[in-house]
Short mmCIF file of C-alpha atoms and ligand atoms in Angstrom, two decimals:
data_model
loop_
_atom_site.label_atom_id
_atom_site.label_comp_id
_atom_site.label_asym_id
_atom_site.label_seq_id
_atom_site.Cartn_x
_atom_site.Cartn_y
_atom_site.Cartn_z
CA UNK A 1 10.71 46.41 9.54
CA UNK A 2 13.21 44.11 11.70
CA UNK A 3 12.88 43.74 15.41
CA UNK A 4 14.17 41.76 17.91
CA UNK A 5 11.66 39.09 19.16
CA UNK A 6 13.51 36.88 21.79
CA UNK A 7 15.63 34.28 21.83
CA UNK A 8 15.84 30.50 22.32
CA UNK A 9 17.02 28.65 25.41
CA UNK A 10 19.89 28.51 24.01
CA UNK A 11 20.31 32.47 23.46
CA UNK A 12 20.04 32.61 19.90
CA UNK A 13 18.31 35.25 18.78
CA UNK A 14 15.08 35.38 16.84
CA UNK A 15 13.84 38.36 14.46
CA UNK A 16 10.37 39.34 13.20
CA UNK A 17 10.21 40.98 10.07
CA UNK A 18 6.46 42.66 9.73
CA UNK A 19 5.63 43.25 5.86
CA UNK A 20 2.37 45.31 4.41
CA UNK A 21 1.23 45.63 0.80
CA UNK A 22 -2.55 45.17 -0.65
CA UNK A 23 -3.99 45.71 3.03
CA UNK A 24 -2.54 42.62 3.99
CA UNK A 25 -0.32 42.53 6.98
CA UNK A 26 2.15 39.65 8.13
CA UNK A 27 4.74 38.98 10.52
CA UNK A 28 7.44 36.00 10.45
CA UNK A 29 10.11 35.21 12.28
CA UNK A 30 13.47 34.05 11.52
CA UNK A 31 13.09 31.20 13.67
CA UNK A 32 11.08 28.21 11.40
CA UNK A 33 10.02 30.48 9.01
CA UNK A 34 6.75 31.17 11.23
CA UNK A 35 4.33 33.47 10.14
CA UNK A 36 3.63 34.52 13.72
CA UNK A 37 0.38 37.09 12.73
CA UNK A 38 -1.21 37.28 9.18
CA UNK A 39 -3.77 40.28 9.51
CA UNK A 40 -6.41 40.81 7.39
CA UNK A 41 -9.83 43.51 7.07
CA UNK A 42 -13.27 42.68 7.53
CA UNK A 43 -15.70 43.40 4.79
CA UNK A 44 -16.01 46.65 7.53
CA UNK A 45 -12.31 47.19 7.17
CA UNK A 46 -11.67 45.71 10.96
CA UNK A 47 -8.60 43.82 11.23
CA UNK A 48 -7.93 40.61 12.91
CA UNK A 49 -5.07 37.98 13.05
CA UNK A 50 -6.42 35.13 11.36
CA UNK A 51 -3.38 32.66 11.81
CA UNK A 52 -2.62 30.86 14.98
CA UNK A 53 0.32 31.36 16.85
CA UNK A 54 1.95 32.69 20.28
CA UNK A 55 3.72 36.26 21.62
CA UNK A 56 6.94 34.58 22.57
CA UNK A 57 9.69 32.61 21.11
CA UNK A 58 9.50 29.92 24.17
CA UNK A 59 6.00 29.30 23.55
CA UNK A 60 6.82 28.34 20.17
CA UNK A 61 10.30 26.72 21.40
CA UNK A 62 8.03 24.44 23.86
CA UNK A 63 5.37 23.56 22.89
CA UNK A 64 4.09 24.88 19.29
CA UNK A 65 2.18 22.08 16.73
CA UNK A 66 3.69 23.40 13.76
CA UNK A 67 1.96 27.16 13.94
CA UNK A 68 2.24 28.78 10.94
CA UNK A 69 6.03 27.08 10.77
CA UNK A 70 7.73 26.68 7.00
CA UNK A 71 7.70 22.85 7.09
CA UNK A 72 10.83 20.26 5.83
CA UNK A 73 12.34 18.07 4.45
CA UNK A 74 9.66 16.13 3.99
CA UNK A 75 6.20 17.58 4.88
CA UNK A 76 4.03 15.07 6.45
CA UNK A 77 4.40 11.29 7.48
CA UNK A 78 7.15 8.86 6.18
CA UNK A 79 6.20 4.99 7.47
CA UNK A 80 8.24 3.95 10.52
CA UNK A 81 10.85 6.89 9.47
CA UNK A 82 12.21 4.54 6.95
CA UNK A 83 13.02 4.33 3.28
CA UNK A 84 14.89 3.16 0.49
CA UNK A 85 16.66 5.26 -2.40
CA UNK A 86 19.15 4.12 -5.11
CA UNK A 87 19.27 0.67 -3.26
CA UNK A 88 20.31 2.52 0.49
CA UNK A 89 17.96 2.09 3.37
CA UNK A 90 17.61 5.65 4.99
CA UNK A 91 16.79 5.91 9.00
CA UNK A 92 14.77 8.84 9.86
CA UNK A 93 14.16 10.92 13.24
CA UNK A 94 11.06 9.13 14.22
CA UNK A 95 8.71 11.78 16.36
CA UNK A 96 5.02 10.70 15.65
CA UNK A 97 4.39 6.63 17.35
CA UNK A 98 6.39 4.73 15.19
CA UNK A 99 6.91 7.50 12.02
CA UNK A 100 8.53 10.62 11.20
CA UNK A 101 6.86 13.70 10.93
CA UNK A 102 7.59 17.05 9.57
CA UNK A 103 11.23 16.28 9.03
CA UNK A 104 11.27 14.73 12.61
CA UNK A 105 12.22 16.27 16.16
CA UNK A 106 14.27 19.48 14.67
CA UNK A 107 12.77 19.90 11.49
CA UNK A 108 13.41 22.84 9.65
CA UNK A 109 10.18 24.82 11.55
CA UNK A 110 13.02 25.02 14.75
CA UNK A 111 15.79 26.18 12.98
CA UNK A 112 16.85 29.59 12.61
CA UNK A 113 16.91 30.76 8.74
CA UNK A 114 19.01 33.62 7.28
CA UNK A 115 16.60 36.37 5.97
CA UNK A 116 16.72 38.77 3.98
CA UNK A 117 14.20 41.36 2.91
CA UNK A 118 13.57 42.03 -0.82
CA UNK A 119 11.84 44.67 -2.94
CA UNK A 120 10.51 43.55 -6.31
CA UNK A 121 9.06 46.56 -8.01
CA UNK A 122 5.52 46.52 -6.23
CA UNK A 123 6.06 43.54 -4.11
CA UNK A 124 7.67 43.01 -0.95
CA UNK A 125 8.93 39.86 0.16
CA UNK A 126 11.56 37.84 2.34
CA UNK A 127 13.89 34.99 0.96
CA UNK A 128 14.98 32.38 3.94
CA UNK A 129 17.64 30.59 3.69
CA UNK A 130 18.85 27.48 5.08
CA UNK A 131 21.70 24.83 4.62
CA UNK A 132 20.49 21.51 6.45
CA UNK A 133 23.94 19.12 6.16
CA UNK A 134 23.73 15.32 5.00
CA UNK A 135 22.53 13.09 7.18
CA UNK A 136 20.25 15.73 9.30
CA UNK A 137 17.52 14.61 10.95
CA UNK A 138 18.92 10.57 8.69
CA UNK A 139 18.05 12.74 5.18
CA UNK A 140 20.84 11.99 2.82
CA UNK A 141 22.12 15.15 1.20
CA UNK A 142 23.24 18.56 1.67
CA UNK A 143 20.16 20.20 1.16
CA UNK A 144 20.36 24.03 -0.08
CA UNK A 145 16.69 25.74 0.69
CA UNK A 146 15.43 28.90 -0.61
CA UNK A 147 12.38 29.90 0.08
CA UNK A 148 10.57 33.26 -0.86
CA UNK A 149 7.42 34.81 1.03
CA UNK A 150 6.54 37.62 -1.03
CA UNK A 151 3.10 40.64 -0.48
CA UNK A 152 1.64 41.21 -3.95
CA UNK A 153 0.51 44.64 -4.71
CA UNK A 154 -2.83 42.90 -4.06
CA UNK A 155 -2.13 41.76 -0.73
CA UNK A 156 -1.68 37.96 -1.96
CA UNK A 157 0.51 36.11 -0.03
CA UNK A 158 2.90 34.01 -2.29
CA UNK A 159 5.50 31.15 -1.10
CA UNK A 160 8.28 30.15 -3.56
CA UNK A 161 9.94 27.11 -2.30
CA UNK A 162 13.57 25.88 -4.00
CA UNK A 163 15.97 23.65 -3.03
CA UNK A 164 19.39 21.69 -4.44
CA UNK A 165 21.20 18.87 -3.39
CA UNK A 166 24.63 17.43 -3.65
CA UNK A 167 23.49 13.67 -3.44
CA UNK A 168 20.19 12.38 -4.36
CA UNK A 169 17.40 12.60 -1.20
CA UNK A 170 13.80 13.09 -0.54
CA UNK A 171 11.83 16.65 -0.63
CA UNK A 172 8.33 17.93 0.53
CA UNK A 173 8.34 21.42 1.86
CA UNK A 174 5.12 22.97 2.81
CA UNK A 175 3.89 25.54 5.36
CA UNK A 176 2.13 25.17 8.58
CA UNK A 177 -0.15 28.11 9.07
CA UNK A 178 -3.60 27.64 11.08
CA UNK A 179 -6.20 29.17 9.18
CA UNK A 180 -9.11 30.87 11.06
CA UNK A 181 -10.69 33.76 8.53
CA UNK A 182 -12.81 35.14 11.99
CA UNK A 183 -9.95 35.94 13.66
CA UNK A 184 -7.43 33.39 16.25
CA UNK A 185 -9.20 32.91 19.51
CA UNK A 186 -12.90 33.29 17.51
CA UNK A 187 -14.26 30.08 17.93
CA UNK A 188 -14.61 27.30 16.24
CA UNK A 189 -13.94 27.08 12.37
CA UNK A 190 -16.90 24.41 11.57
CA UNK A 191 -19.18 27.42 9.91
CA UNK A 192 -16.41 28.15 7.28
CA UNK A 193 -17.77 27.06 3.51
CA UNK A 194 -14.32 25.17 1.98
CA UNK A 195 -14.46 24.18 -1.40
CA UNK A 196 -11.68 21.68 -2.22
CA UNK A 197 -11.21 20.71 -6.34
CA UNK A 198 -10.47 16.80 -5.05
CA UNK A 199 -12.07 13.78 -6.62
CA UNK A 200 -9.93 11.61 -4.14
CA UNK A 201 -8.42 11.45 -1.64
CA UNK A 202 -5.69 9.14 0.52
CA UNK A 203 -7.06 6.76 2.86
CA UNK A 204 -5.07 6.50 6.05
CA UNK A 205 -4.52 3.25 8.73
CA UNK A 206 -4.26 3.63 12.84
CA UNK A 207 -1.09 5.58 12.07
CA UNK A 208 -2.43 8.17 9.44
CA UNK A 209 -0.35 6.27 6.80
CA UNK A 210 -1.80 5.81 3.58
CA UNK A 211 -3.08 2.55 2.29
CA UNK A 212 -1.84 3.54 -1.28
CA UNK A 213 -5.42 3.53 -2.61
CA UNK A 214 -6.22 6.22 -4.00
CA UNK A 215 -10.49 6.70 -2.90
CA UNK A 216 -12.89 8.56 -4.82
CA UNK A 217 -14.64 11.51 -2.42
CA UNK A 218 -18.33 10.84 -3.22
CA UNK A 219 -20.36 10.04 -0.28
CA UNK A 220 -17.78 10.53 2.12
CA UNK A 221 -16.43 13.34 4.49
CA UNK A 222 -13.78 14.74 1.85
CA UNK A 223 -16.08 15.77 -0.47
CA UNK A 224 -15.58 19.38 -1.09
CA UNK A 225 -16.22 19.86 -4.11
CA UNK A 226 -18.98 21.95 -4.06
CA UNK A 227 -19.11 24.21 -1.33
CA UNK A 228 -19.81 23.04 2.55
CA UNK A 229 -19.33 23.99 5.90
CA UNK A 230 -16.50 21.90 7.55
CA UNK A 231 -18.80 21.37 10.30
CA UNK A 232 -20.83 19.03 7.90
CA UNK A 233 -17.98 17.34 6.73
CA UNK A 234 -16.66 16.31 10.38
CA UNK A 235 -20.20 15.64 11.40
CA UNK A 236 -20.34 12.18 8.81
CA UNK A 237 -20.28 8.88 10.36
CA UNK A 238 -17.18 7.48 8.47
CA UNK A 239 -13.96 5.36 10.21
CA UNK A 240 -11.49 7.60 8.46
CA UNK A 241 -12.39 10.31 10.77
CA UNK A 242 -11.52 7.63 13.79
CA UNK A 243 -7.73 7.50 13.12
CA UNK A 244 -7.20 11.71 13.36
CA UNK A 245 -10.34 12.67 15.58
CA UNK A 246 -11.09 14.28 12.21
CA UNK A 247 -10.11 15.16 9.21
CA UNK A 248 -6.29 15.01 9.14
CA UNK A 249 -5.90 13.62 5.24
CA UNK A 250 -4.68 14.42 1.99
CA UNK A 251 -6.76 15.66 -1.00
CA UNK A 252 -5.54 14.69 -4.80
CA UNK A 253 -5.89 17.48 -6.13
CA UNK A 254 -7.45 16.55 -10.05
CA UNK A 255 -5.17 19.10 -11.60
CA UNK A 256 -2.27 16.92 -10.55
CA UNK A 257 1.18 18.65 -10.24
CA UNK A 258 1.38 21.65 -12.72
CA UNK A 259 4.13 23.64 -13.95
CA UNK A 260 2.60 26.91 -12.90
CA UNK A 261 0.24 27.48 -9.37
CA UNK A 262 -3.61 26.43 -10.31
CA UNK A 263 -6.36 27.52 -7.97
CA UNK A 264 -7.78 24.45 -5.76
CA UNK A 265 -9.75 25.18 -2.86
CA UNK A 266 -11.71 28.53 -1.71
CA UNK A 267 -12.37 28.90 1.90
CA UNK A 268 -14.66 31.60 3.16
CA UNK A 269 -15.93 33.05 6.77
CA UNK A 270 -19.30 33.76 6.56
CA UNK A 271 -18.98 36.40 9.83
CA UNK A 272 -16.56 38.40 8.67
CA UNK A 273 -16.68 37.80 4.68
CA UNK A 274 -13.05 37.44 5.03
CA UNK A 275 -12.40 34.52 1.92
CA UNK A 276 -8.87 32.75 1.05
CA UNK A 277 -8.32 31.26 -2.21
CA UNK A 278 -5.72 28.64 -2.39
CA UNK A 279 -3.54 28.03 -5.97
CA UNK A 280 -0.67 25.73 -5.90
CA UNK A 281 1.83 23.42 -8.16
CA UNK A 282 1.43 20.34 -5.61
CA UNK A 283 -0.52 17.41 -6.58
CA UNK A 284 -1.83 17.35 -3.00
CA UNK A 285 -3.22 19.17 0.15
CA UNK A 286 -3.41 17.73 3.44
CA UNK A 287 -6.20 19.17 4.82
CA UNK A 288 -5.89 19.10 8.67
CA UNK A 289 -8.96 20.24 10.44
CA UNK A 290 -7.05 21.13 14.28
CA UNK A 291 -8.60 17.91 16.00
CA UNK A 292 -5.52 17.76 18.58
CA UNK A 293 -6.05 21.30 19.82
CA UNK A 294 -7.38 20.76 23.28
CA UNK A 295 -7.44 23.86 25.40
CA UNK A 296 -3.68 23.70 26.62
CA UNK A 297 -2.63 26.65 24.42
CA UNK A 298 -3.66 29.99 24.35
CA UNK A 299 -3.13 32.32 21.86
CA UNK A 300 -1.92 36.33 21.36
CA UNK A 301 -5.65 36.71 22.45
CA UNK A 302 -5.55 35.12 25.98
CA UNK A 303 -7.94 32.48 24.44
CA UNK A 304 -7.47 28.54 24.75
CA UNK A 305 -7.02 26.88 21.36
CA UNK A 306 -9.21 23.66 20.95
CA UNK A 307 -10.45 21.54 18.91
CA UNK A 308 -11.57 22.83 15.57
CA UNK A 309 -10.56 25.99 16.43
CA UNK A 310 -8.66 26.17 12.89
CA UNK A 311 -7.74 24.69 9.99
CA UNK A 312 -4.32 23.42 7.76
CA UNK A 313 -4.50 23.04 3.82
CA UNK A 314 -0.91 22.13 3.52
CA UNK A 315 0.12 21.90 0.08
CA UNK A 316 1.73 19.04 -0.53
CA UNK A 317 2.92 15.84 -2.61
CA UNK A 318 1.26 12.82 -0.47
CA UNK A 319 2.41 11.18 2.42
CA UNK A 320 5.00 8.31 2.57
CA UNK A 321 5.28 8.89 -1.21
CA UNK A 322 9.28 7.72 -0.96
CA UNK A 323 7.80 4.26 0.48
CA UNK A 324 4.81 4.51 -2.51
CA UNK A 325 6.39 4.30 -6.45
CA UNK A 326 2.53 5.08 -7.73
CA UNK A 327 2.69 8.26 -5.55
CA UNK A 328 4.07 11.26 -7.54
CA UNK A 329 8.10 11.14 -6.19
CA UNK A 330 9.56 13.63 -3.80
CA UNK A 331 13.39 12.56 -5.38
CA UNK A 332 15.57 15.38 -5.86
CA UNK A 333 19.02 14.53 -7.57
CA UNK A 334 22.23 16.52 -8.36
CA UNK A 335 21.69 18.59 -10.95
CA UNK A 336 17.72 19.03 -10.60
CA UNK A 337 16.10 22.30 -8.64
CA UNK A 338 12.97 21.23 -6.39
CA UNK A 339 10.12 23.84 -6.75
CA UNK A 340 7.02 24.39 -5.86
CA UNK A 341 4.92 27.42 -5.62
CA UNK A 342 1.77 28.41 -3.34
CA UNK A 343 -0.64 31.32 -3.32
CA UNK A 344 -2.88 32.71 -0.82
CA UNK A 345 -5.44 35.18 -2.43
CA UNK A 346 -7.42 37.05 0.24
CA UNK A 347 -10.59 38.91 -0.17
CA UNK A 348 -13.93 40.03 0.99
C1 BGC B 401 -0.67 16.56 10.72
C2 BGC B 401 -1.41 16.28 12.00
C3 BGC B 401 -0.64 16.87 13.14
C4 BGC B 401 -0.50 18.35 12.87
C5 BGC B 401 0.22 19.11 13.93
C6 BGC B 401 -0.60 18.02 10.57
O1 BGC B 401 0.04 18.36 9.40
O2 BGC B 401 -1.27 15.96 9.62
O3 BGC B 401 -1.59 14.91 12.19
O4 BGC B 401 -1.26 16.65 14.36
O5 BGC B 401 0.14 18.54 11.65
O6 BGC B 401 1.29 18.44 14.44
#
């Protein structure tokens, strides 16, 4: 179903498409590809909203940190919004201190997209589309983007991300939503058991840049790899957690990047029993546990937001990779087709 869900200041106007299939229900909108409500049963069939987000377009138009937005060009930080392909020096909307972030000031989550809505035998889905034109936001290329949200027949929640280009640039798509499996406006997400299949993980500096090591997890806060609450990972005394007022880093995944999505993290809500299981292609998954949340927004609910009050496992490949040749590389070409593929399995 399409409805009309506002507009922006400037009087374009925004649609919300709500999909059901499995007993999972989700909303998006055509503006940034948000999924504005991802509903889910209880293990006593009670529904609740379990992604963050806001009843009106200027909410997310003002003020929004990336609520369940479809993320681009690049996902995540790029050093002092600079870098260097093919022997050109690329500028970059800078938006976070000194870097960029999330494809800068108007990344792709505050653009409108062209949807469409799509049967696939069982399944239901959306495909967004979007043309971003060389040189937006300093990315070289015009950058053809195709991305697919499709409802299993099991209620599974699939993104299919694909994009061309017409000179050779930098891609990292991802999506933004803010995970809390009690419900938005529950509380705190530090009881939630996350297990993350990470053996390292990117240290950051001051800026949340990574140092280019690459650090194993024992003994340290990212160490998910048996199950723990993220309470107990946030509660270690470690200077990582300084820089981000948390945990705001990126997991290497040990599968690496795969041809096909591999399972890598479980995260599960002891209250309601609600679980999510997480498979992707990345090699990465910045795991962002809500640390700048501090009470100024309030949710569909009428509760504040703050800190810890959710949690992002943004599949990835790693920060400032074009400025790091060791880093798995986010170069697309003409000719090549970037893909990458995430699943969200929900269950009781
Ligand atoms: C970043 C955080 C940032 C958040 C919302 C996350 O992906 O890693 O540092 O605060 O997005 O803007």
């Amino acid at each position: 179903m399409k409805e009309l869900f506002g507009q922006l200041a400037d009087g374009t106007k925004v649609h919300r498409w709500s999909l059901e299939n499995g007993g999972t229900r989700l909303k998006v909108l055509s503006y940034g590809g948000i999924v504005q409500s991802l509903e889910l049963p209880d293990r006593s069939g009670q529904y609740a909203n379990v992604s963050l987000g806001f009843d009106t377009v200027e909410e997310y138009e003002a003020s929004s940190p990336y609520f369940g937005a479809l993320v681009g060009r690049y996902g995540n930080r790029i050093a002092q919004g600079r870098f260097t392909l093919d022997g050109e020096d690329y500028r970059l909307s800078v938006n976070d201190g000194d870097n960029s972030l999330h494809g800068g000031t108007e990344g792709f989550d505050k653009r409108v997209w062209d949807v469409e809505e799509v049967t696939s035998g069982p399944d239901v889905g959306l495909v967004l589309r979007r043309t971003s034109a060389d040189g937006e936001m300093g990315f070289p290329g015009t950058l053809t983007t195709k991305v697919t949200y499709t409802l299993t027949e099991r209620g599974d929640w699939r993104i299919d991300y694909e994009a061309t280009t017409d000179r050779a640039t930098i891609v990292n798509l991802t999506n933004h939503v803010y995970w809390n499996l009690a419900g938005e406006g529950a509380g705190s997400v530090h009881d939630h058991e996350l297990t993350i299949a990470a053996s390292r993980y990117t240290p950051v500096d001051a800026g949340l840049i990574p140092t280019g090591e690459l650090a194993e997890v024992a003994d340290t806060p990212f160490d998910f790899r048996e199950p723990k609450t993220v309470g107990e990972g946030l509660r270690r005394a470690d200077p990582q957690l300084l820089h981000a007022k948390g945990i705001d880093h990126n997991l290497v995944l040990d599968k690496g990047l795969t041809e096909r999505p591999e399972h890598i993290a479980t995260l599960r809500d002891p209250s309601s029993g609600r679980t999510l299981k997480l498979a992707t292609t990345e090699p990465g998954v910045q795991f962002y546990s809500g640390n700048f949340l501090d009470g100024t927004l309030v949710g569909p609910g009428g509760r504040a937001y703050r800190q810890g009050d959710a949690l992002c496992l943004e599949t990835q490949h790693f920060p400032d990779s074009p400025n790091r040749p060791e880093f798995p590389s986010t170069v697309l070409r003409p000719g090549g087709t970037y893909r990458s593929t995430t699943v969200h399995s929900f269950g009781i």
